[in-house]
Amino acid sequence: MADGKVIYMDHAATTALHPEVLEAMTPYFSQLYHNPSSIYGPAQLARKGLDEAREGVASVLSSRPAEVVFTSGGTESDNSALKGAAMALKQMGNHILISSIEHHAVLHTCHWLEKLGFETTLLSVDKYGLVNPDDVAKAITDKTVLVSVMYANNEIGTVEPISDISKAVRARAKVLNRSIIMHTDAVQAAGYLDLNVDKLGVDMLSLSSHKFYGPKGAGVLYIRRGTPFTAQEMGGTQERNRRAGTENMPGIVGTAAALKRAERSREANVKHVQALRDQMIAGIEDTISRVRLNGHPTKRLPNNVNFSFEMVEGESTLVNMDMLGVCASSGSACTTASAEPSHVLIAIGQAMDIARGALRLTLGEENTKEDVAYVLSVLPGVIERLRAMAPVK
């Protein structure tokens, strides 16, 4: 931009630490640096902060504080959930169900579990990325021990019917008279969707703090009381023996502060970013030909815009937009270096050459109508130039 301003539209990748969250964290870097597992007075002040943080997260999840486990982020939460549940139930069965559009933190964990004798079934999705609860029920066998379906997709923004899927899993588990754990990766949902674990019907839920204006390197794994779970971190009794290691107090306090803030401002933030999202989608569809909106048109995250542009490479679009002061992505930040097209777009039936032309714009609370207007003023020209340079087929 002429004034040098950078427009950030990659909030699905990460968000800035909010000043309110930083303020809550700051004492735990200095005055309250003590180990909360120690028994002397200053350490007990740190313990008080830990307990209050756990209560704060539980209040958003409508769970018991004891069901909240603090982790290093979404990747660890997903890994621990799948490995912990699978290992705890390996004598009962070895079958795991996940959707074909899960984050790689889930997909790669299942690949690892397969080396130990587990079997994974990938549930297909429709053209919008939706999982059908009936398909889940039909895929459950007498060996199934775990089902994991993400709450909202990090690339295309589709929101899954988790409550209905959970009901289907419980119904089949009752018929089969067995334990089947239901997990959801809710990393993209915080601040936009209801995280009430009872309404969702889940046994386990993963969160990552830096997706909702909290610190990086901190997250949450909700584990419903009574859920079979084998700890993956060994060495101490922290987190009720579910995750060993001295607690990351600044990160934990920051996570709780960020999550409470996200929930407190959720209604207003959803209204704000959804208006911008709709403005962006309508503008792109009106000004650029041969485009495809990826994800469900209405059952999608309020801040997610994802399009595939024909005859364009997504990486080239990103480079050009970056030169114009716009930060965006072509999909998951965890696979940016990969030359392969998004597995999510392939799963919804998109041809590989079209999938390579994807652009994801994810809005945040600091974005404005002027930001959207600027993007809409420069993106058509970028696409036109790149298409003019594309080899004729």
Tab-separated table of C-alpha atoms in Angstrom:
chain	number	residue	atom	x	y	z
A	1	MET	CA	0.000	0.000	0.000
A	2	ALA	CA	1.069	3.537	-0.627
A	3	ASP	CA	1.113	4.417	3.066
A	4	GLY	CA	3.176	1.335	3.911
A	5	LYS	CA	0.392	-0.286	5.915
A	6	VAL	CA	0.336	-4.072	6.051
A	7	ILE	CA	-3.099	-5.703	5.952
A	8	TYR	CA	-3.054	-8.962	7.883
A	9	MET	CA	-5.610	-11.510	6.717
A	10	ASP	CA	-4.120	-14.784	7.938
A	11	HIS	CA	-5.726	-15.099	11.363
A	12	ALA	CA	-6.285	-18.833	10.885
A	13	ALA	CA	-2.490	-19.182	10.969
A	14	THR	CA	-1.923	-17.072	14.071
A	15	THR	CA	-3.081	-13.939	15.852
A	16	ALA	CA	-1.311	-11.123	17.680
A	17	LEU	CA	-1.032	-11.327	21.443
A	18	HIS	CA	-3.701	-9.013	22.831
A	19	PRO	CA	-2.462	-6.334	25.262
A	20	GLU	CA	-4.967	-7.488	27.879
A	21	VAL	CA	-3.517	-10.994	27.655
A	22	LEU	CA	0.067	-9.748	27.862
A	23	GLU	CA	-0.825	-7.770	30.973
A	24	ALA	CA	-2.185	-10.904	32.639
A	25	MET	CA	0.932	-12.884	31.706
A	26	THR	CA	3.599	-10.355	32.702
A	27	PRO	CA	3.775	-11.033	36.480
A	28	TYR	CA	4.463	-14.713	35.821
A	29	PHE	CA	7.663	-13.874	33.968
A	30	SER	CA	9.063	-12.016	36.975
A	31	GLN	CA	7.426	-11.618	40.404
A	32	LEU	CA	5.465	-14.896	40.249
A	33	TYR	CA	8.122	-17.009	38.535
A	34	HIS	CA	8.030	-19.737	41.185
A	35	ASN	CA	7.277	-23.390	40.511
A	36	PRO	CA	3.609	-23.993	41.403
A	37	SER	CA	4.472	-27.511	42.594
A	38	SER	CA	6.621	-26.165	45.452
A	39	ILE	CA	5.124	-25.715	48.918
A	40	TYR	CA	6.525	-22.364	50.088
A	41	GLY	CA	4.468	-19.191	50.074
A	42	PRO	CA	5.518	-17.533	46.791
A	43	ALA	CA	5.064	-20.830	44.941
A	44	GLN	CA	1.553	-21.102	46.327
A	45	LEU	CA	0.748	-17.716	44.782
A	46	ALA	CA	1.771	-19.212	41.450
A	47	ARG	CA	-0.395	-22.243	42.249
A	48	LYS	CA	-3.309	-19.894	42.859
A	49	GLY	CA	-2.788	-18.421	39.385
A	50	LEU	CA	-2.727	-21.914	37.895
A	51	ASP	CA	-5.954	-22.882	39.639
A	52	GLU	CA	-7.681	-19.677	38.565
A	53	ALA	CA	-6.571	-20.191	34.969
A	54	ARG	CA	-7.977	-23.725	34.980
A	55	GLU	CA	-11.261	-22.444	36.393
A	56	GLY	CA	-11.364	-19.736	33.739
A	57	VAL	CA	-10.950	-22.194	30.876
A	58	ALA	CA	-13.503	-24.546	32.442
A	59	SER	CA	-16.040	-21.716	32.638
A	60	VAL	CA	-15.828	-21.245	28.848
A	61	LEU	CA	-16.043	-24.984	28.163
A	62	SER	CA	-18.810	-25.477	30.762
A	63	SER	CA	-16.681	-28.267	32.193
A	64	ARG	CA	-15.138	-29.188	35.510
A	65	PRO	CA	-11.767	-27.511	36.171
A	66	ALA	CA	-10.227	-30.944	36.771
A	67	GLU	CA	-11.077	-31.881	33.181
A	68	VAL	CA	-8.794	-29.145	31.773
A	69	VAL	CA	-5.228	-30.119	30.853
A	70	PHE	CA	-2.772	-27.430	29.762
A	71	THR	CA	-0.492	-28.307	26.843
A	72	SER	CA	2.003	-26.636	24.503
A	73	GLY	CA	-0.613	-26.030	21.811
A	74	GLY	CA	-3.010	-27.604	19.357
A	75	THR	CA	-0.516	-30.082	17.925
A	76	GLU	CA	0.292	-31.559	21.312
A	77	SER	CA	-3.375	-31.573	22.307
A	78	ASP	CA	-4.323	-33.512	19.169
A	79	ASN	CA	-1.381	-35.892	19.531
A	80	SER	CA	-2.077	-36.544	23.201
A	81	ALA	CA	-5.805	-37.004	22.658
A	82	LEU	CA	-5.416	-39.619	19.931
A	83	LYS	CA	-2.429	-41.448	21.348
A	84	GLY	CA	-3.715	-41.287	24.923
A	85	ALA	CA	-7.159	-42.633	24.038
A	86	ALA	CA	-5.908	-45.277	21.595
A	87	MET	CA	-3.324	-46.619	24.021
A	88	ALA	CA	-5.800	-46.717	26.881
A	89	LEU	CA	-8.269	-48.783	24.850
A	90	LYS	CA	-5.914	-50.931	22.760
A	91	GLN	CA	-7.098	-54.088	24.512
A	92	MET	CA	-10.661	-53.342	23.400
A	93	GLY	CA	-9.975	-52.537	19.762
A	94	ASN	CA	-7.645	-50.970	17.223
A	95	HIS	CA	-9.943	-49.033	14.885
A	96	ILE	CA	-9.936	-45.227	14.598
A	97	LEU	CA	-12.288	-43.049	12.546
A	98	ILE	CA	-11.269	-39.580	11.368
A	99	SER	CA	-12.458	-37.283	8.614
A	100	SER	CA	-10.446	-36.963	5.412
A	101	ILE	CA	-10.004	-33.211	5.992
A	102	GLU	CA	-8.409	-33.288	9.443
A	103	HIS	CA	-5.373	-31.182	10.299
A	104	HIS	CA	-2.069	-32.995	9.861
A	105	ALA	CA	-1.669	-33.068	13.641
A	106	VAL	CA	-4.452	-35.660	13.570
A	107	LEU	CA	-3.630	-37.321	10.241
A	108	HIS	CA	0.042	-37.846	11.032
A	109	THR	CA	-0.718	-39.081	14.535
A	110	CYS	CA	-2.964	-41.744	13.033
A	111	HIS	CA	-0.196	-42.720	10.605
A	112	TRP	CA	2.087	-43.181	13.616
A	113	LEU	CA	-0.514	-45.267	15.438
A	114	GLU	CA	-0.882	-47.475	12.372
A	115	LYS	CA	2.745	-48.529	12.850
A	116	LEU	CA	1.677	-49.887	16.239
A	117	GLY	CA	-1.131	-51.984	14.794
A	118	PHE	CA	-4.041	-49.537	14.721
A	119	GLU	CA	-6.231	-49.146	11.666
A	120	THR	CA	-7.592	-45.803	10.447
A	121	THR	CA	-10.675	-45.190	8.342
A	122	LEU	CA	-10.920	-41.829	6.583
A	123	LEU	CA	-14.499	-40.586	6.482
A	124	SER	CA	-15.414	-38.978	3.180
A	125	VAL	CA	-16.934	-35.493	3.016
A	126	ASP	CA	-19.328	-33.857	0.571
A	127	LYS	CA	-18.398	-31.082	-1.860
A	128	TYR	CA	-18.583	-28.549	0.967
A	129	GLY	CA	-16.413	-30.556	3.344
A	130	LEU	CA	-19.254	-31.753	5.583
A	131	VAL	CA	-19.135	-35.103	7.368
A	132	ASN	CA	-22.444	-36.999	7.401
A	133	PRO	CA	-23.239	-38.351	10.901
A	134	ASP	CA	-24.896	-41.390	9.294
A	135	ASP	CA	-21.614	-42.191	7.545
A	136	VAL	CA	-19.861	-42.092	10.905
A	137	ALA	CA	-22.367	-44.503	12.437
A	138	LYS	CA	-22.056	-46.914	9.508
A	139	ALA	CA	-18.237	-46.881	9.668
A	140	ILE	CA	-18.086	-47.820	13.365
A	141	THR	CA	-17.184	-51.470	13.949
A	142	ASP	CA	-16.817	-53.679	16.996
A	143	LYS	CA	-13.132	-52.687	16.991
A	144	THR	CA	-13.655	-48.910	16.953
A	145	VAL	CA	-12.239	-47.126	19.996
A	146	LEU	CA	-11.933	-43.531	18.824
A	147	VAL	CA	-13.624	-41.019	16.498
A	148	SER	CA	-12.028	-37.641	15.733
A	149	VAL	CA	-13.745	-35.005	13.604
A	150	MET	CA	-12.654	-31.381	13.644
A	151	TYR	CA	-15.162	-28.726	14.738
A	152	ALA	CA	-14.292	-26.266	11.971
A	153	ASN	CA	-11.873	-26.787	9.110
A	154	ASN	CA	-8.762	-24.633	9.208
A	155	GLU	CA	-8.570	-24.241	5.423
A	156	ILE	CA	-12.087	-23.951	4.009
A	157	GLY	CA	-13.892	-22.933	7.204
A	158	THR	CA	-16.672	-25.529	7.048
A	159	VAL	CA	-18.295	-26.103	10.449
A	160	GLU	CA	-19.048	-29.747	11.155
A	161	PRO	CA	-22.215	-31.032	12.893
A	162	ILE	CA	-20.234	-32.216	15.924
A	163	SER	CA	-23.231	-32.548	18.209
A	164	ASP	CA	-24.998	-34.843	15.721
A	165	ILE	CA	-21.820	-36.835	15.113
A	166	SER	CA	-21.336	-37.292	18.854
A	167	LYS	CA	-24.910	-38.537	19.199
A	168	ALA	CA	-24.326	-41.038	16.395
A	169	VAL	CA	-21.142	-42.284	18.074
A	170	ARG	CA	-22.829	-42.680	21.460
A	171	ALA	CA	-25.765	-44.526	19.923
A	172	ARG	CA	-23.494	-47.012	18.164
A	173	ALA	CA	-21.340	-47.420	21.271
A	174	LYS	CA	-24.461	-48.285	23.266
A	175	VAL	CA	-25.561	-50.879	20.725
A	176	LEU	CA	-22.098	-52.424	20.658
A	177	ASN	CA	-21.755	-52.157	24.446
A	178	ARG	CA	-18.297	-50.662	24.235
A	179	SER	CA	-16.350	-47.455	24.910
A	180	ILE	CA	-15.854	-45.182	21.891
A	181	ILE	CA	-14.179	-41.866	22.603
A	182	MET	CA	-15.275	-38.789	20.666
A	183	HIS	CA	-12.608	-36.116	20.075
A	184	THR	CA	-12.824	-32.828	18.210
A	185	ASP	CA	-10.046	-30.507	17.101
A	186	ALA	CA	-11.611	-27.142	17.966
A	187	VAL	CA	-8.478	-25.080	17.321
A	188	GLN	CA	-10.210	-22.773	14.816
A	189	ALA	CA	-13.475	-22.530	16.735
A	190	ALA	CA	-12.560	-20.469	19.804
A	191	GLY	CA	-13.954	-16.956	19.633
A	192	TYR	CA	-16.364	-17.903	16.845
A	193	LEU	CA	-18.344	-20.980	17.958
A	194	ASP	CA	-19.886	-22.305	21.172
A	195	LEU	CA	-17.352	-24.449	23.050
A	196	ASN	CA	-19.805	-25.979	25.536
A	197	VAL	CA	-18.527	-29.552	25.698
A	198	ASP	CA	-21.836	-30.975	26.893
A	199	LYS	CA	-23.729	-29.437	23.971
A	200	LEU	CA	-21.070	-30.771	21.622
A	201	GLY	CA	-21.199	-34.175	23.315
A	202	VAL	CA	-17.444	-34.693	23.073
A	203	ASP	CA	-15.127	-36.583	25.413
A	204	MET	CA	-12.016	-34.669	24.339
A	205	LEU	CA	-11.421	-31.267	22.748
A	206	SER	CA	-8.270	-29.485	21.570
A	207	LEU	CA	-7.497	-25.747	21.633
A	208	SER	CA	-4.462	-23.637	20.705
A	209	SER	CA	-3.984	-20.296	22.431
A	210	HIS	CA	-2.373	-18.363	19.588
A	211	LYS	CA	-5.476	-18.778	17.426
A	212	PHE	CA	-7.499	-16.523	19.750
A	213	TYR	CA	-5.044	-13.708	20.565
A	214	GLY	CA	-3.164	-15.706	23.180
A	215	PRO	CA	0.490	-16.787	23.356
A	216	LYS	CA	2.170	-19.326	21.113
A	217	GLY	CA	3.365	-22.537	22.726
A	218	ALA	CA	0.279	-22.925	24.911
A	219	GLY	CA	-2.956	-24.847	24.531
A	220	VAL	CA	-5.669	-26.919	26.147
A	221	LEU	CA	-6.835	-30.506	26.028
A	222	TYR	CA	-10.226	-31.113	27.578
A	223	ILE	CA	-10.638	-34.684	28.860
A	224	ARG	CA	-14.083	-35.584	30.182
A	225	ARG	CA	-14.048	-37.234	33.601
A	226	GLY	CA	-13.900	-41.020	33.254
A	227	THR	CA	-12.470	-40.972	29.733
A	228	PRO	CA	-9.773	-43.656	29.322
A	229	PHE	CA	-6.462	-41.878	28.771
A	230	THR	CA	-2.800	-42.876	28.889
A	231	ALA	CA	-0.449	-39.964	29.578
A	232	GLN	CA	2.089	-39.261	26.838
A	233	GLU	CA	4.475	-37.108	28.882
A	234	MET	CA	6.245	-38.877	31.732
A	235	GLY	CA	8.279	-37.563	34.644
A	236	GLY	CA	6.006	-35.825	37.107
A	237	THR	CA	2.541	-35.678	38.582
A	238	GLN	CA	1.516	-32.350	37.080
A	239	GLU	CA	-1.908	-31.951	35.460
A	240	ARG	CA	-3.267	-34.805	37.573
A	241	ASN	CA	-0.727	-37.220	36.082
A	242	ARG	CA	-1.922	-36.499	32.544
A	243	ARG	CA	0.954	-34.280	31.412
A	244	ALA	CA	4.260	-34.239	33.244
A	245	GLY	CA	6.490	-31.179	33.286
A	246	THR	CA	6.761	-27.873	35.137
A	247	GLU	CA	3.811	-25.738	34.120
A	248	ASN	CA	4.306	-22.918	31.615
A	249	MET	CA	2.713	-20.367	33.900
A	250	PRO	CA	2.843	-17.300	31.612
A	251	GLY	CA	1.414	-19.362	28.761
A	252	ILE	CA	-1.269	-20.941	30.940
A	253	VAL	CA	-2.406	-17.646	32.433
A	254	GLY	CA	-2.340	-16.079	28.966
A	255	THR	CA	-4.388	-18.909	27.512
A	256	ALA	CA	-7.080	-18.497	30.135
A	257	ALA	CA	-7.155	-14.713	29.750
A	258	ALA	CA	-7.345	-14.984	25.955
A	259	LEU	CA	-10.057	-17.638	25.995
A	260	LYS	CA	-12.239	-15.726	28.464
A	261	ARG	CA	-11.788	-12.575	26.417
A	262	ALA	CA	-12.621	-14.420	23.170
A	263	GLU	CA	-15.809	-15.797	24.685
A	264	ARG	CA	-16.772	-12.453	26.198
A	265	SER	CA	-16.442	-10.677	22.845
A	266	ARG	CA	-17.607	-13.572	20.667
A	267	GLU	CA	-20.993	-12.213	19.642
A	268	ALA	CA	-19.641	-8.803	18.647
A	269	ASN	CA	-16.589	-10.263	16.915
A	270	VAL	CA	-18.653	-12.735	14.902
A	271	LYS	CA	-20.929	-9.944	13.715
A	272	HIS	CA	-17.933	-7.832	12.742
A	273	VAL	CA	-15.903	-10.412	10.810
A	274	GLN	CA	-18.929	-12.038	9.176
A	275	ALA	CA	-19.919	-8.723	7.589
A	276	LEU	CA	-16.390	-8.369	6.233
A	277	ARG	CA	-16.351	-11.983	5.063
A	278	ASP	CA	-19.583	-11.558	3.125
A	279	GLN	CA	-18.298	-8.311	1.618
A	280	MET	CA	-15.133	-10.108	0.511
A	281	ILE	CA	-16.899	-13.132	-0.963
A	282	ALA	CA	-19.413	-11.030	-2.890
A	283	GLY	CA	-16.681	-8.736	-4.179
A	284	ILE	CA	-14.470	-11.555	-5.447
A	285	GLU	CA	-17.350	-13.332	-7.146
A	286	ASP	CA	-18.469	-10.062	-8.789
A	287	THR	CA	-15.066	-8.995	-10.110
A	288	ILE	CA	-13.157	-12.183	-10.955
A	289	SER	CA	-14.249	-14.917	-13.344
A	290	ARG	CA	-13.540	-18.641	-13.068
A	291	VAL	CA	-13.418	-18.738	-9.287
A	292	ARG	CA	-14.767	-21.311	-6.849
A	293	LEU	CA	-15.719	-20.651	-3.251
A	294	ASN	CA	-14.356	-23.498	-1.138
A	295	GLY	CA	-16.295	-24.682	1.891
A	296	HIS	CA	-19.943	-24.459	2.805
A	297	PRO	CA	-21.600	-21.161	1.754
A	298	THR	CA	-23.301	-20.652	5.143
A	299	LYS	CA	-22.081	-23.358	7.544
A	300	ARG	CA	-18.622	-21.826	7.698
A	301	LEU	CA	-16.487	-19.874	10.115
A	302	PRO	CA	-17.529	-16.214	10.105
A	303	ASN	CA	-14.015	-15.035	9.255
A	304	ASN	CA	-13.054	-17.528	6.540
A	305	VAL	CA	-12.789	-16.765	2.812
A	306	ASN	CA	-11.274	-19.456	0.593
A	307	PHE	CA	-11.345	-19.380	-3.197
A	308	SER	CA	-9.687	-21.392	-5.934
A	309	PHE	CA	-8.759	-19.398	-9.029
A	310	GLU	CA	-8.454	-21.262	-12.313
A	311	MET	CA	-5.199	-20.909	-14.300
A	312	VAL	CA	-3.350	-19.469	-11.307
A	313	GLU	CA	-0.778	-20.863	-8.873
A	314	GLY	CA	-1.640	-19.991	-5.283
A	315	GLU	CA	1.974	-19.299	-4.369
A	316	SER	CA	2.261	-16.685	-7.122
A	317	THR	CA	-0.892	-15.004	-5.878
A	318	LEU	CA	0.499	-14.876	-2.351
A	319	VAL	CA	3.796	-13.351	-3.478
A	320	ASN	CA	2.016	-10.673	-5.486
A	321	MET	CA	-0.394	-9.867	-2.670
A	322	ASP	CA	2.509	-9.661	-0.235
A	323	MET	CA	4.182	-7.090	-2.489
A	324	LEU	CA	0.964	-5.103	-2.299
A	325	GLY	CA	0.928	-5.252	1.496
A	326	VAL	CA	-1.569	-8.068	2.055
A	327	CYS	CA	-0.736	-11.118	4.199
A	328	ALA	CA	-2.753	-14.200	3.223
A	329	SER	CA	-2.165	-17.919	2.676
A	330	SER	CA	-2.990	-20.764	0.337
A	331	GLY	CA	-4.054	-23.134	3.127
A	332	SER	CA	-2.711	-24.501	6.385
A	333	ALA	CA	0.370	-22.667	7.650
A	334	CYS	CA	1.750	-26.057	8.718
A	335	THR	CA	2.079	-27.209	5.085
A	336	THR	CA	3.032	-23.969	3.337
A	337	ALA	CA	6.366	-25.378	2.101
A	338	SER	CA	4.677	-28.341	0.418
A	339	ALA	CA	4.316	-28.324	-3.371
A	340	GLU	CA	1.362	-30.682	-3.152
A	341	PRO	CA	-2.166	-29.257	-3.384
A	342	SER	CA	-4.269	-29.158	-0.239
A	343	HIS	CA	-5.540	-32.560	0.865
A	344	VAL	CA	-8.689	-30.768	2.013
A	345	LEU	CA	-9.463	-29.435	-1.473
A	346	ILE	CA	-8.734	-32.824	-3.028
A	347	ALA	CA	-11.091	-34.440	-0.488
A	348	ILE	CA	-13.964	-32.166	-1.541
A	349	GLY	CA	-13.465	-33.269	-5.147
A	350	GLN	CA	-11.406	-30.436	-6.580
A	351	ALA	CA	-9.050	-31.197	-9.462
A	352	MET	CA	-5.376	-30.883	-8.584
A	353	ASP	CA	-4.658	-28.054	-11.020
A	354	ILE	CA	-7.569	-26.011	-9.615
A	355	ALA	CA	-6.643	-26.807	-6.017
A	356	ARG	CA	-3.181	-25.344	-6.591
A	357	GLY	CA	-4.818	-21.972	-7.205
A	358	ALA	CA	-6.308	-21.619	-3.717
A	359	LEU	CA	-6.193	-18.411	-1.694
A	360	ARG	CA	-7.287	-18.236	1.953
A	361	LEU	CA	-8.119	-14.902	3.555
A	362	THR	CA	-9.013	-15.142	7.238
A	363	LEU	CA	-10.216	-12.002	8.957
A	364	GLY	CA	-9.694	-10.751	12.487
A	365	GLU	CA	-11.135	-8.212	14.849
A	366	GLU	CA	-8.702	-5.492	13.738
A	367	ASN	CA	-9.659	-5.730	10.042
A	368	THR	CA	-11.865	-3.014	8.561
A	369	LYS	CA	-14.153	-2.393	5.591
A	370	GLU	CA	-11.333	-0.326	4.131
A	371	ASP	CA	-9.006	-3.330	4.345
A	372	VAL	CA	-11.485	-5.448	2.430
A	373	ALA	CA	-12.049	-2.705	-0.130
A	374	TYR	CA	-8.303	-2.462	-0.720
A	375	VAL	CA	-7.957	-6.211	-1.232
A	376	LEU	CA	-10.866	-6.168	-3.663
A	377	SER	CA	-9.226	-3.300	-5.536
A	378	VAL	CA	-5.929	-5.129	-6.120
A	379	LEU	CA	-6.755	-8.843	-6.245
A	380	PRO	CA	-8.547	-8.803	-9.646
A	381	GLY	CA	-5.487	-7.197	-11.237
A	382	VAL	CA	-3.165	-9.756	-9.667
A	383	ILE	CA	-5.243	-12.653	-10.968
A	384	GLU	CA	-5.525	-11.066	-14.430
A	385	ARG	CA	-1.741	-10.571	-14.710
A	386	LEU	CA	-0.976	-14.086	-13.545
A	387	ARG	CA	-3.442	-15.581	-15.984
A	388	ALA	CA	-1.915	-13.568	-18.803
A	389	MET	CA	1.457	-15.095	-17.934
A	390	ALA	CA	0.118	-18.656	-17.699
A	391	PRO	CA	1.088	-21.044	-20.517
A	392	VAL	CA	-1.711	-21.679	-23.007
A	393	LYS	CA	-3.143	-25.197	-22.772
